[in-house]
PDB file of C-alpha atoms and ligand atoms in Angstrom:
ATOM      1  CA  MET E 232      -0.641  17.448  -2.871  1.00 71.00           C
ATOM      2  CA  GLY E 233       0.077  14.086  -4.382  1.00 85.00           C
ATOM      3  CA  PRO E 234      -0.029  10.783  -2.572  1.00 95.00           C
ATOM      4  CA  ASP E 235       2.475   9.637  -0.012  1.00 96.00           C
ATOM      5  CA  GLY E 236       4.601   6.441  -0.216  1.00 98.00           C
ATOM      6  CA  ASP E 237       1.909   4.271   1.369  1.00 98.00           C
ATOM      7  CA  ALA E 238      -0.993   5.494  -0.551  1.00 98.00           C
ATOM      8  CA  LEU E 239       0.958   5.285  -3.975  1.00 98.00           C
ATOM      9  CA  GLY E 240       2.801   2.142  -3.220  1.00 98.00           C
ATOM     10  CA  SER E 241      -0.401   0.397  -1.922  1.00 99.00           C
ATOM     11  CA  MET E 242      -2.297   1.468  -5.083  1.00 98.00           C
ATOM     12  CA  LEU E 243       0.380   0.344  -7.544  1.00 99.00           C
ATOM     13  CA  ALA E 244       1.005  -2.900  -5.789  1.00 99.00           C
ATOM     14  CA  LEU E 245      -2.613  -3.973  -5.871  1.00 99.00           C
ATOM     15  CA  GLY E 246      -2.968  -2.448  -9.387  1.00 99.00           C
ATOM     16  CA  LEU E 247      -0.154  -4.625 -10.566  1.00 99.00           C
ATOM     17  CA  ALA E 248      -1.460  -7.777  -8.906  1.00 99.00           C
ATOM     18  CA  LEU E 249      -4.910  -7.251 -10.344  1.00 98.00           C
ATOM     19  CA  ARG E 250      -3.558  -6.693 -13.887  1.00 98.00           C
ATOM     20  CA  LYS E 251      -1.836 -10.010 -13.499  1.00 98.00           C
ATOM     21  CA  ARG E 252      -5.255 -11.445 -12.912  1.00 97.00           C
ATOM     22  CA  GLY E 253      -6.287  -9.931 -16.407  1.00 98.00           C
ATOM     23  CA  MET E 254      -8.157  -6.907 -14.948  1.00 98.00           C
ATOM     24  CA  THR E 255      -8.020  -3.613 -16.595  1.00 98.00           C
ATOM     25  CA  VAL E 256      -6.627  -1.055 -13.976  1.00 98.00           C
ATOM     26  CA  ASN E 257      -6.662   2.671 -13.850  1.00 98.00           C
ATOM     27  CA  ALA E 258      -4.754   4.188 -11.073  1.00 98.00           C
ATOM     28  CA  SER E 259      -5.282   7.780 -10.006  1.00 98.00           C
ATOM     29  CA  TRP E 260      -5.775  10.483  -7.367  1.00 98.00           C
ATOM     30  CA  GLY E 261      -7.706  13.662  -7.237  1.00 96.00           C
ATOM     31  CA  SER E 262      -5.192  16.479  -7.361  1.00 88.00           C
ATOM     32  CA  ASP E 263      -4.580  19.109  -9.857  1.00 81.00           C
ATOM     33  CA  PRO E 264      -2.084  19.403 -11.499  1.00 87.00           C
ATOM     34  CA  PHE E 265      -1.594  15.746 -11.629  1.00 95.00           C
ATOM     35  CA  SER E 266       2.000  14.633 -11.200  1.00 95.00           C
ATOM     36  CA  VAL E 267       3.820  11.867  -9.435  1.00 96.00           C
ATOM     37  CA  PRO E 268       5.853  13.163  -6.460  1.00 94.00           C
ATOM     38  CA  LYS E 269       9.447  13.130  -7.558  1.00 93.00           C
ATOM     39  CA  HIS E 270      10.489  10.774  -4.759  1.00 94.00           C
ATOM     40  CA  TYR E 271       8.151   8.077  -6.056  1.00 97.00           C
ATOM     41  CA  THR E 272       8.744   8.210  -9.824  1.00 98.00           C
ATOM     42  CA  PHE E 273      10.780   5.016  -9.524  1.00 98.00           C
ATOM     43  CA  LEU E 274       7.951   2.964  -8.214  1.00 98.00           C
ATOM     44  CA  PRO E 275       7.064   0.125 -10.838  1.00 98.00           C
ATOM     45  CA  GLY E 276       3.612   0.354 -12.526  1.00 98.00           C
ATOM     46  CA  GLN E 277       3.603   3.984 -13.414  1.00 98.00           C
ATOM     47  CA  GLU E 278       1.955   2.984 -16.697  1.00 98.00           C
ATOM     48  CA  LEU E 279      -1.214   2.273 -14.774  1.00 98.00           C
ATOM     49  CA  LEU E 280      -1.489   5.921 -13.745  1.00 98.00           C
ATOM     50  CA  LYS E 281      -4.040   8.278 -15.381  1.00 97.00           C
ATOM     51  CA  PRO E 282      -4.952  11.877 -14.513  1.00 97.00           C
ATOM     52  CA  PRO E 283      -8.342  12.085 -12.728  1.00 97.00           C
ATOM     53  CA  GLN E 284     -10.173  13.599 -15.720  1.00 97.00           C
ATOM     54  CA  ASP E 285      -9.487  10.329 -17.567  1.00 97.00           C
ATOM     55  CA  PHE E 286     -10.561   8.110 -14.804  1.00 98.00           C
ATOM     56  CA  PRO E 287     -13.928   6.272 -15.296  1.00 98.00           C
ATOM     57  CA  ALA E 288     -16.783   8.369 -14.194  1.00 98.00           C
ATOM     58  CA  ALA E 289     -18.731   5.340 -12.735  1.00 98.00           C
ATOM     59  CA  PRO E 290     -16.344   2.490 -12.359  1.00 98.00           C
ATOM     60  CA  PRO E 291     -17.683  -0.949 -11.651  1.00 98.00           C
ATOM     61  CA  LEU E 292     -15.052  -1.420  -8.999  1.00 98.00           C
ATOM     62  CA  MET E 293     -13.069   1.366  -7.296  1.00 98.00           C
ATOM     63  CA  ILE E 294     -10.590   0.778  -4.525  1.00 99.00           C
ATOM     64  CA  THR E 295      -9.280   3.660  -2.397  1.00 98.00           C
ATOM     65  CA  PHE E 296      -6.007   3.390  -0.244  1.00 98.00           C
ATOM     66  CA  ASP E 297      -4.994   5.286   2.796  1.00 98.00           C
ATOM     67  CA  ALA E 298      -7.880   7.749   2.739  1.00 98.00           C
ATOM     68  CA  GLY E 299      -9.869   8.161   5.828  1.00 97.00           C
ATOM     69  CA  SER E 300     -12.847   9.905   4.430  1.00 97.00           C
ATOM     70  CA  ILE E 301     -14.433  10.269   0.809  1.00 98.00           C
ATOM     71  CA  GLU E 302     -13.464  13.963   0.895  1.00 96.00           C
ATOM     72  CA  ARG E 303      -9.792  13.060   0.892  1.00 96.00           C
ATOM     73  CA  LEU E 304     -10.391  11.640  -2.643  1.00 97.00           C
ATOM     74  CA  GLY E 305     -10.387  15.243  -3.846  1.00 96.00           C
ATOM     75  CA  THR E 306     -11.639  15.547  -7.401  1.00 97.00           C
ATOM     76  CA  LEU E 307     -12.240  11.722  -7.588  1.00 98.00           C
ATOM     77  CA  GLU E 308     -14.927  11.966  -4.870  1.00 98.00           C
ATOM     78  CA  PRO E 309     -17.845  11.963  -7.502  1.00 98.00           C
ATOM     79  CA  ASN E 310     -16.335   8.858  -9.143  1.00 98.00           C
ATOM     80  CA  ALA E 311     -16.171   7.000  -5.888  1.00 98.00           C
ATOM     81  CA  ARG E 312     -19.929   7.971  -5.152  1.00 98.00           C
ATOM     82  CA  LYS E 313     -20.758   6.511  -8.565  1.00 98.00           C
ATOM     83  CA  ALA E 314     -18.763   3.295  -8.225  1.00 98.00           C
ATOM     84  CA  GLU E 315     -20.845   0.154  -8.200  1.00 98.00           C
ATOM     85  CA  THR E 316     -18.560  -1.375  -5.664  1.00 98.00           C
ATOM     86  CA  LEU E 317     -16.356   0.687  -3.526  1.00 98.00           C
ATOM     87  CA  ILE E 318     -13.560  -0.962  -1.493  1.00 98.00           C
ATOM     88  CA  VAL E 319     -11.801   1.110   1.205  1.00 98.00           C
ATOM     89  CA  VAL E 320      -8.419  -0.066   2.164  1.00 99.00           C
ATOM     90  CA  ASP E 321      -6.996   1.992   5.066  1.00 98.00           C
ATOM     91  CA  HIS E 322      -5.450   2.071   8.443  1.00 98.00           C
ATOM     92  CA  HIS E 323      -6.549   5.486   9.841  1.00 97.00           C
ATOM     93  CA  VAL E 324      -8.374   5.235  13.232  1.00 95.00           C
ATOM     94  CA  SER E 325     -10.715   7.965  12.108  1.00 94.00           C
ATOM     95  CA  ASN E 326     -11.820   6.129   8.945  1.00 96.00           C
ATOM     96  CA  ASP E 327     -15.568   6.555   8.643  1.00 97.00           C
ATOM     97  CA  GLU E 328     -16.088   3.392   6.573  1.00 98.00           C
ATOM     98  CA  PHE E 329     -17.311   5.108   3.493  1.00 98.00           C
ATOM     99  CA  GLY E 330     -17.082   2.085   1.306  1.00 98.00           C
ATOM    100  CA  THR E 331     -19.413  -0.613   0.301  1.00 98.00           C
ATOM    101  CA  LEU E 332     -16.752  -2.938   1.491  1.00 98.00           C
ATOM    102  CA  ASN E 333     -14.236  -1.662   4.115  1.00 98.00           C
ATOM    103  CA  LEU E 334     -10.896  -3.316   4.791  1.00 98.00           C
ATOM    104  CA  ILE E 335      -9.781  -1.209   7.605  1.00 98.00           C
ATOM    105  CA  ASP E 336      -7.290  -2.135  10.499  1.00 98.00           C
ATOM    106  CA  PRO E 337      -6.057   0.878  12.578  1.00 97.00           C
ATOM    107  CA  LYS E 338      -3.446  -1.318  14.035  1.00 97.00           C
ATOM    108  CA  ALA E 339      -1.804  -1.997  10.677  1.00 98.00           C
ATOM    109  CA  ALA E 340       1.526   0.054  10.332  1.00 98.00           C
ATOM    110  CA  ALA E 341       0.542   0.897   6.730  1.00 98.00           C
ATOM    111  CA  SER E 342      -2.308   0.393   4.244  1.00 98.00           C
ATOM    112  CA  ALA E 343       0.301  -1.688   2.443  1.00 99.00           C
ATOM    113  CA  ILE E 344       0.175  -4.371   5.134  1.00 98.00           C
ATOM    114  CA  LEU E 345      -3.430  -4.868   4.166  1.00 98.00           C
ATOM    115  CA  VAL E 346      -2.684  -4.939   0.508  1.00 99.00           C
ATOM    116  CA  PHE E 347       0.035  -7.579   1.206  1.00 99.00           C
ATOM    117  CA  GLU E 348      -2.525  -9.693   3.000  1.00 98.00           C
ATOM    118  CA  LEU E 349      -5.051  -9.226   0.351  1.00 98.00           C
ATOM    119  CA  ILE E 350      -2.806 -10.183  -2.494  1.00 98.00           C
ATOM    120  CA  LYS E 351      -1.914 -13.315  -0.462  1.00 98.00           C
ATOM    121  CA  ARG E 352      -5.493 -14.198   0.139  1.00 98.00           C
ATOM    122  CA  LEU E 353      -6.372 -13.572  -3.665  1.00 98.00           C
ATOM    123  CA  GLY E 354      -3.612 -16.175  -4.480  1.00 98.00           C
ATOM    124  CA  ILE E 355      -1.684 -13.892  -6.648  1.00 98.00           C
ATOM    125  CA  ASP E 356       2.022 -14.309  -6.673  1.00 98.00           C
ATOM    126  CA  LEU E 357       4.133 -11.406  -5.456  1.00 98.00           C
ATOM    127  CA  ASP E 358       6.987 -10.264  -7.866  1.00 98.00           C
ATOM    128  CA  THR E 359       9.841  -7.715  -7.709  1.00 98.00           C
ATOM    129  CA  GLU E 360       7.538  -4.965  -8.978  1.00 98.00           C
ATOM    130  CA  ILE E 361       4.822  -5.544  -6.451  1.00 99.00           C
ATOM    131  CA  ALA E 362       7.397  -6.124  -3.745  1.00 98.00           C
ATOM    132  CA  THR E 363       9.039  -2.759  -4.419  1.00 98.00           C
ATOM    133  CA  ASN E 364       5.829  -0.913  -4.063  1.00 99.00           C
ATOM    134  CA  LEU E 365       4.849  -2.747  -0.885  1.00 99.00           C
ATOM    135  CA  TYR E 366       8.262  -2.321   0.701  1.00 99.00           C
ATOM    136  CA  THR E 367       8.390   1.484  -0.084  1.00 98.00           C
ATOM    137  CA  ALA E 368       4.868   1.949   1.388  1.00 98.00           C
ATOM    138  CA  ILE E 369       5.899   0.074   4.601  1.00 98.00           C
ATOM    139  CA  LEU E 370       9.249   1.883   4.814  1.00 98.00           C
ATOM    140  CA  THR E 371       7.453   5.400   4.397  1.00 97.00           C
ATOM    141  CA  ASP E 372       4.715   4.718   7.115  1.00 97.00           C
ATOM    142  CA  THR E 373       7.118   3.237   9.629  1.00 97.00           C
ATOM    143  CA  GLY E 374       9.727   5.960   9.174  1.00 95.00           C
ATOM    144  CA  SER E 375      12.395   3.322   8.011  1.00 97.00           C
ATOM    145  CA  PHE E 376      11.152   0.773  10.590  1.00 98.00           C
ATOM    146  CA  LYS E 377      11.701   3.218  13.429  1.00 94.00           C
ATOM    147  CA  TYR E 378       8.185   4.168  14.581  1.00 92.00           C
ATOM    148  CA  ARG E 379       6.232   2.353  17.306  1.00 91.00           C
ATOM    149  CA  ASN E 380       4.039   0.749  14.659  1.00 94.00           C
ATOM    150  CA  THR E 381       6.980  -1.606  13.558  1.00 97.00           C
ATOM    151  CA  THR E 382       5.788  -4.772  15.011  1.00 97.00           C
ATOM    152  CA  PRO E 383       7.353  -8.221  14.515  1.00 98.00           C
ATOM    153  CA  PRO E 384       4.843  -9.159  11.756  1.00 98.00           C
ATOM    154  CA  VAL E 385       5.907  -5.811   9.978  1.00 98.00           C
ATOM    155  CA  HIS E 386       9.601  -7.068   9.952  1.00 98.00           C
ATOM    156  CA  ALA E 387       8.355 -10.589   8.857  1.00 98.00           C
ATOM    157  CA  ILE E 388       6.599  -9.003   5.785  1.00 98.00           C
ATOM    158  CA  ALA E 389       9.607  -6.901   5.104  1.00 98.00           C
ATOM    159  CA  ALA E 390      11.805  -9.989   5.158  1.00 98.00           C
ATOM    160  CA  GLU E 391       9.452 -11.743   2.707  1.00 98.00           C
ATOM    161  CA  LEU E 392       9.580  -8.803   0.393  1.00 98.00           C
ATOM    162  CA  LEU E 393      13.340  -8.663   0.459  1.00 98.00           C
ATOM    163  CA  GLN E 394      13.373 -12.125  -0.980  1.00 98.00           C
ATOM    164  CA  PHE E 395      12.654 -10.467  -4.181  1.00 98.00           C
ATOM    165  CA  ASP E 396      15.260  -8.621  -6.109  1.00 92.00           C
ATOM    166  CA  ILE E 397      14.271  -5.237  -4.735  1.00 97.00           C
ATOM    167  CA  HIS E 398      16.951  -2.598  -4.125  1.00 97.00           C
ATOM    168  CA  HIS E 399      16.127  -1.515  -0.540  1.00 98.00           C
ATOM    169  CA  ASP E 400      19.275   0.595  -0.276  1.00 98.00           C
ATOM    170  CA  ASP E 401      18.244   2.649  -3.458  1.00 98.00           C
ATOM    171  CA  ILE E 402      14.770   2.845  -2.211  1.00 98.00           C
ATOM    172  CA  ALA E 403      15.738   4.279   1.103  1.00 98.00           C
ATOM    173  CA  ARG E 404      18.178   6.697  -0.522  1.00 98.00           C
ATOM    174  CA  THR E 405      15.588   7.863  -2.960  1.00 97.00           C
ATOM    175  CA  VAL E 406      12.803   8.153  -0.543  1.00 96.00           C
ATOM    176  CA  PHE E 407      14.610   9.745   2.520  1.00 95.00           C
ATOM    177  CA  ASP E 408      18.134  10.677   1.702  1.00 95.00           C
ATOM    178  CA  THR E 409      17.918  12.638  -1.563  1.00 96.00           C
ATOM    179  CA  HIS E 410      17.138  16.404  -1.716  1.00 96.00           C
ATOM    180  CA  PRO E 411      17.736  19.329  -4.140  1.00 96.00           C
ATOM    181  CA  VAL E 412      20.520  21.460  -2.836  1.00 98.00           C
ATOM    182  CA  GLY E 413      17.881  24.147  -2.561  1.00 98.00           C
ATOM    183  CA  PHE E 414      16.029  22.123  -0.006  1.00 98.00           C
ATOM    184  CA  LEU E 415      19.071  22.175   2.271  1.00 98.00           C
ATOM    185  CA  LYS E 416      19.259  25.905   1.985  1.00 98.00           C
ATOM    186  CA  LEU E 417      15.616  26.260   2.614  1.00 98.00           C
ATOM    187  CA  ALA E 418      15.866  23.867   5.645  1.00 98.00           C
ATOM    188  CA  ALA E 419      18.638  26.206   6.996  1.00 98.00           C
ATOM    189  CA  VAL E 420      16.273  29.249   6.796  1.00 98.00           C
ATOM    190  CA  ALA E 421      13.312  27.295   8.215  1.00 98.00           C
ATOM    191  CA  LEU E 422      15.251  25.905  11.088  1.00 98.00           C
ATOM    192  CA  GLU E 423      16.843  29.229  11.878  1.00 98.00           C
ATOM    193  CA  ARG E 424      13.402  30.741  12.376  1.00 98.00           C
ATOM    194  CA  ALA E 425      11.985  27.812  14.347  1.00 98.00           C
ATOM    195  CA  GLN E 426      10.247  28.755  17.478  1.00 98.00           C
ATOM    196  CA  LEU E 427       9.574  26.791  20.628  1.00 97.00           C
ATOM    197  CA  ARG E 428       6.349  26.993  22.429  1.00 96.00           C
ATOM    198  CA  ASP E 429       7.158  25.697  25.986  1.00 93.00           C
ATOM    199  CA  ASP E 430       3.380  25.923  26.863  1.00 92.00           C
ATOM    200  CA  ALA E 431       2.631  23.094  24.521  1.00 93.00           C
ATOM    201  CA  SER E 432       5.994  21.412  24.308  1.00 97.00           C
ATOM    202  CA  MET E 433       6.006  22.195  20.635  1.00 98.00           C
ATOM    203  CA  ILE E 434       8.593  23.457  18.124  1.00 98.00           C
ATOM    204  CA  TRP E 435       7.356  24.918  14.817  1.00 98.00           C
ATOM    205  CA  THR E 436       8.288  26.795  11.732  1.00 98.00           C
ATOM    206  CA  TRP E 437       6.936  27.791   8.454  1.00 98.00           C
ATOM    207  CA  VAL E 438       7.661  27.689   4.796  1.00 98.00           C
ATOM    208  CA  ALA E 439       6.019  30.357   2.607  1.00 98.00           C
ATOM    209  CA  GLN E 440       5.535  30.335  -1.189  1.00 98.00           C
ATOM    210  CA  ASP E 441       8.300  33.033  -1.303  1.00 98.00           C
ATOM    211  CA  ASP E 442      10.772  30.631   0.258  1.00 98.00           C
ATOM    212  CA  LEU E 443       9.895  27.937  -2.236  1.00 98.00           C
ATOM    213  CA  LYS E 444      10.483  30.517  -5.069  1.00 98.00           C
ATOM    214  CA  ARG E 445      13.634  31.582  -3.671  1.00 98.00           C
ATOM    215  CA  PHE E 446      15.237  28.118  -3.780  1.00 98.00           C
ATOM    216  CA  ASP E 447      13.330  26.933  -6.750  1.00 98.00           C
ATOM    217  CA  LEU E 448      11.516  24.266  -4.939  1.00 97.00           C
ATOM    218  CA  GLU E 449       7.958  22.822  -4.906  1.00 94.00           C
ATOM    219  CA  LEU E 450       5.833  22.036  -1.830  1.00 93.00           C
ATOM    220  CA  GLU E 451       6.535  18.363  -2.269  1.00 91.00           C
ATOM    221  CA  ASP E 452      10.312  18.976  -1.800  1.00 94.00           C
ATOM    222  CA  THR E 453       9.621  20.145   1.728  1.00 95.00           C
ATOM    223  CA  GLU E 454       8.152  16.791   3.039  1.00 93.00           C
ATOM    224  CA  SER E 455      11.188  15.878   5.151  1.00 94.00           C
ATOM    225  CA  LEU E 456      11.711  19.156   6.775  1.00 98.00           C
ATOM    226  CA  ILE E 457       9.593  17.966   9.693  1.00 97.00           C
ATOM    227  CA  ASP E 458      11.851  15.079  10.052  1.00 96.00           C
ATOM    228  CA  ILE E 459      14.776  17.479  11.113  1.00 97.00           C
ATOM    229  CA  LEU E 460      12.550  19.669  13.228  1.00 98.00           C
ATOM    230  CA  ARG E 461      11.127  16.692  15.215  1.00 97.00           C
ATOM    231  CA  THR E 462      14.547  15.839  16.497  1.00 97.00           C
ATOM    232  CA  ALA E 463      14.458  18.808  18.874  1.00 98.00           C
ATOM    233  CA  ASP E 464      15.189  17.374  22.332  1.00 97.00           C
ATOM    234  CA  THR E 465      12.901  19.672  24.324  1.00 96.00           C
ATOM    235  CA  ALA E 466       9.760  19.519  22.314  1.00 98.00           C
ATOM    236  CA  GLU E 467       7.321  16.485  22.208  1.00 98.00           C
ATOM    237  CA  VAL E 468       5.465  17.848  19.204  1.00 98.00           C
ATOM    238  CA  ALA E 469       6.783  19.331  15.860  1.00 98.00           C
ATOM    239  CA  CYS E 470       4.861  21.346  13.479  1.00 98.00           C
ATOM    240  CA  VAL E 471       5.699  22.771   9.927  1.00 98.00           C
ATOM    241  CA  MET E 472       3.189  25.301   8.356  1.00 98.00           C
ATOM    242  CA  LYS E 473       3.522  25.018   4.566  1.00 98.00           C
ATOM    243  CA  GLN E 474       1.967  27.515   2.247  1.00 97.00           C
ATOM    244  CA  GLY E 475       0.228  26.032  -0.732  1.00 95.00           C
ATOM    245  CA  LEU E 476      -0.175  27.563  -4.296  1.00 93.00           C
ATOM    246  CA  ASP E 477      -3.559  28.892  -3.107  1.00 93.00           C
ATOM    247  CA  GLY E 478      -2.045  30.796  -0.274  1.00 96.00           C
ATOM    248  CA  LYS E 479      -3.380  28.605   2.464  1.00 97.00           C
ATOM    249  CA  TYR E 480      -1.093  27.057   5.020  1.00 98.00           C
ATOM    250  CA  LYS E 481      -1.126  23.253   5.579  1.00 97.00           C
ATOM    251  CA  ALA E 482      -0.028  22.098   8.973  1.00 98.00           C
ATOM    252  CA  SER E 483       2.118  18.869   9.342  1.00 98.00           C
ATOM    253  CA  LEU E 484       2.265  17.595  12.828  1.00 98.00           C
ATOM    254  CA  ARG E 485       4.423  14.960  14.554  1.00 97.00           C
ATOM    255  CA  SER E 486       4.260  13.609  18.083  1.00 96.00           C
ATOM    256  CA  LYS E 487       7.055  11.649  19.822  1.00 95.00           C
ATOM    257  CA  GLY E 488       4.249   9.499  21.493  1.00 90.00           C
ATOM    258  CA  ASN E 489       2.657  11.193  24.351  1.00 93.00           C
ATOM    259  CA  ALA E 490       0.538  13.772  22.474  1.00 96.00           C
ATOM    260  CA  ASN E 491      -2.221  12.770  20.190  1.00 96.00           C
ATOM    261  CA  VAL E 492      -1.735  15.087  17.136  1.00 97.00           C
ATOM    262  CA  GLY E 493      -4.236  13.194  15.164  1.00 96.00           C
ATOM    263  CA  ALA E 494      -6.929  14.188  17.670  1.00 97.00           C
ATOM    264  CA  VAL E 495      -5.880  17.931  17.503  1.00 97.00           C
ATOM    265  CA  ALA E 496      -5.756  17.816  13.639  1.00 97.00           C
ATOM    266  CA  GLN E 497      -9.226  16.289  13.565  1.00 96.00           C
ATOM    267  CA  GLN E 498     -10.611  18.966  15.773  1.00 96.00           C
ATOM    268  CA  LEU E 499      -9.160  21.422  13.287  1.00 97.00           C
ATOM    269  CA  GLY E 500     -10.723  19.976  10.359  1.00 95.00           C
ATOM    270  CA  GLY E 501      -7.981  17.444   9.324  1.00 96.00           C
ATOM    271  CA  GLY E 502      -7.011  14.076  10.504  1.00 95.00           C
ATOM    272  CA  GLY E 503      -4.231  11.614  10.556  1.00 95.00           C
ATOM    273  CA  HIS E 504      -2.708   9.219  12.983  1.00 94.00           C
ATOM    274  CA  ALA E 505      -1.850   9.762  16.690  1.00 94.00           C
ATOM    275  CA  PHE E 506       1.752  10.559  15.741  1.00 94.00           C
ATOM    276  CA  ALA E 507       1.425  12.113  12.347  1.00 96.00           C
ATOM    277  CA  ALA E 508      -1.333  14.318  11.318  1.00 97.00           C
ATOM    278  CA  GLY E 509      -2.206  17.364   9.336  1.00 97.00           C
ATOM    279  CA  PHE E 510      -4.906  19.960   8.460  1.00 98.00           C
ATOM    280  CA  THR E 511      -5.333  23.052   6.294  1.00 97.00           C
ATOM    281  CA  ALA E 512      -5.487  26.294   8.283  1.00 97.00           C
ATOM    282  CA  ASN E 513      -7.960  29.007   7.167  1.00 90.00           C
ATOM    283  CA  GLY E 514      -5.982  32.077   7.833  1.00 88.00           C
ATOM    284  CA  ASP E 515      -2.685  33.226   9.420  1.00 92.00           C
ATOM    285  CA  PRO E 516      -0.404  30.377  10.367  1.00 95.00           C
ATOM    286  CA  HIS E 517       0.606  32.010  13.818  1.00 96.00           C
ATOM    287  CA  ALA E 518      -3.182  31.951  14.753  1.00 96.00           C
ATOM    288  CA  ALA E 519      -3.292  28.289  13.710  1.00 97.00           C
ATOM    289  CA  VAL E 520      -0.199  27.415  15.761  1.00 98.00           C
ATOM    290  CA  ASP E 521      -1.844  29.335  18.782  1.00 97.00           C
ATOM    291  CA  GLU E 522      -4.947  27.075  18.317  1.00 97.00           C
ATOM    292  CA  ILE E 523      -2.813  23.962  18.090  1.00 98.00           C
ATOM    293  CA  ALA E 524      -0.830  24.933  21.233  1.00 97.00           C
ATOM    294  CA  ARG E 525      -3.929  25.685  23.227  1.00 97.00           C
ATOM    295  CA  ARG E 526      -5.538  22.342  22.378  1.00 97.00           C
ATOM    296  CA  LEU E 527      -2.348  20.476  23.119  1.00 95.00           C
ATOM    297  CA  ALA E 528      -1.947  22.199  26.310  1.00 89.00           C
ATOM    298  CA  THR E 529      -5.369  21.175  27.491  1.00 84.00           C
ATOM    299  CA  ALA E 530      -5.381  17.662  26.040  1.00 74.00           C
TER     300      ALA E 530
HETATM  301  P1  5GP T 406       1.799  15.035   6.295  1.00 95.51           P
HETATM  302  O1  5GP T 406       2.251  15.912   7.484  1.00 95.51           O
HETATM  303  O2  5GP T 406       2.865  14.050   5.891  1.00 95.51           O
HETATM  304  O3  5GP T 406       1.261  15.905   5.225  1.00 95.51           O
HETATM  305  O4  5GP T 406       0.578  14.238   6.861  1.00 95.51           O
HETATM  306  C1  5GP T 406       0.753  13.276   7.876  1.00 95.51           C
HETATM  307  C2  5GP T 406      -0.577  12.319   7.929  1.00 95.51           C
HETATM  308  O5  5GP T 406      -1.582  13.141   8.395  1.00 95.51           O
HETATM  309  C3  5GP T 406      -1.019  11.836   6.464  1.00 95.51           C
HETATM  310  O6  5GP T 406      -0.561  10.571   6.354  1.00 95.51           O
HETATM  311  C4  5GP T 406      -2.561  11.834   6.560  1.00 95.51           C
HETATM  312  O7  5GP T 406      -3.008  10.708   7.272  1.00 95.51           O
HETATM  313  C5  5GP T 406      -2.751  12.961   7.592  1.00 95.51           C
HETATM  314  N1  5GP T 406      -3.237  14.174   7.054  1.00 95.51           N
HETATM  315  C6  5GP T 406      -2.557  15.280   6.587  1.00 95.51           C
HETATM  316  N2  5GP T 406      -3.242  16.392   6.250  1.00 95.51           N
HETATM  317  C7  5GP T 406      -4.522  15.990   6.311  1.00 95.51           C
HETATM  318  C8  5GP T 406      -5.793  16.597   6.125  1.00 95.51           C
HETATM  319  O8  5GP T 406      -5.935  17.869   5.721  1.00 95.51           O
HETATM  320  N3  5GP T 406      -6.928  15.908   6.389  1.00 95.51           N
HETATM  321  C9  5GP T 406      -6.796  14.651   6.930  1.00 95.51           C
HETATM  322  N4  5GP T 406      -8.051  14.033   7.052  1.00 95.51           N
HETATM  323  N5  5GP T 406      -5.700  14.055   7.195  1.00 95.51           N
HETATM  324  C10 5GP T 406      -4.597  14.641   6.892  1.00 95.51           C
HETATM  325 MN1   MN T 407      -0.625   5.115   5.500  1.00 95.51          MN
END
């Protein structure tokens, strides 16, 4: 899977800022095949992007964004291990401080909040391109300024970013309100077969590779399915099990605030935040859902 809006927006924002300082910047992530998720191709600074195989093997400085552990870097993990200086910029509470320098604040609404502050402290001027990346990252991780992490300073930073000529209406529409028609049809199928688990106050559904083929979709097109599912009035937790090209199911979990899905995901080999988390299941999705439900019921 490619990066989310916070990971990519944070990376491109700091990459553009450091380039203004005259640094040579390569931006990448460790997934194969390497392609920018469709929703984020509008982000400025795409020219900084390089596939992981072209990324320096032992960079003098490497900065990671929004990754809680070195394994999350995928095929770029060896590069990080060989980096002379490794700066970790993140806001996951589970971050294990794998950098030589760690800039981690679990209270930050997005990694982009830390990047914003870092750019300021470096004395680099913001511009429209940097502001577009930071705004998109914050928009993504606050769910359009709706989640509990949306504090007064988050709004203050967003206000500062809006001083630049960024098109926040276009950004919101591109990131959240644009789908292939096939997605709407897939959502109808997936929502129709959603199941309630009253024992765990959870609603869940699944998307198989066959479903994606039927509607000519890729996995990344299904990112917002969970945002519809999690509106169910009688469920505290929503879960979508999504089958990858390797056949394995990846769980996406969301909580309305009372259940800590990050803790459950971490117990099952993944991670995330208290209200948004995920992991990869080893076998049958039904068995994985039973396991989630059991852990939620006893939490
Ligand atoms: P999503 O449901 O959007 O794929 O993931 C929500 C959040 O959960 C992500 O921002 C990320 O922090 C975390 N997450 C998802 N999958 C994994 C995983 O397999 N391992 C870890 N450590 N975190 C994950
Ligand atoms: Mn984030």
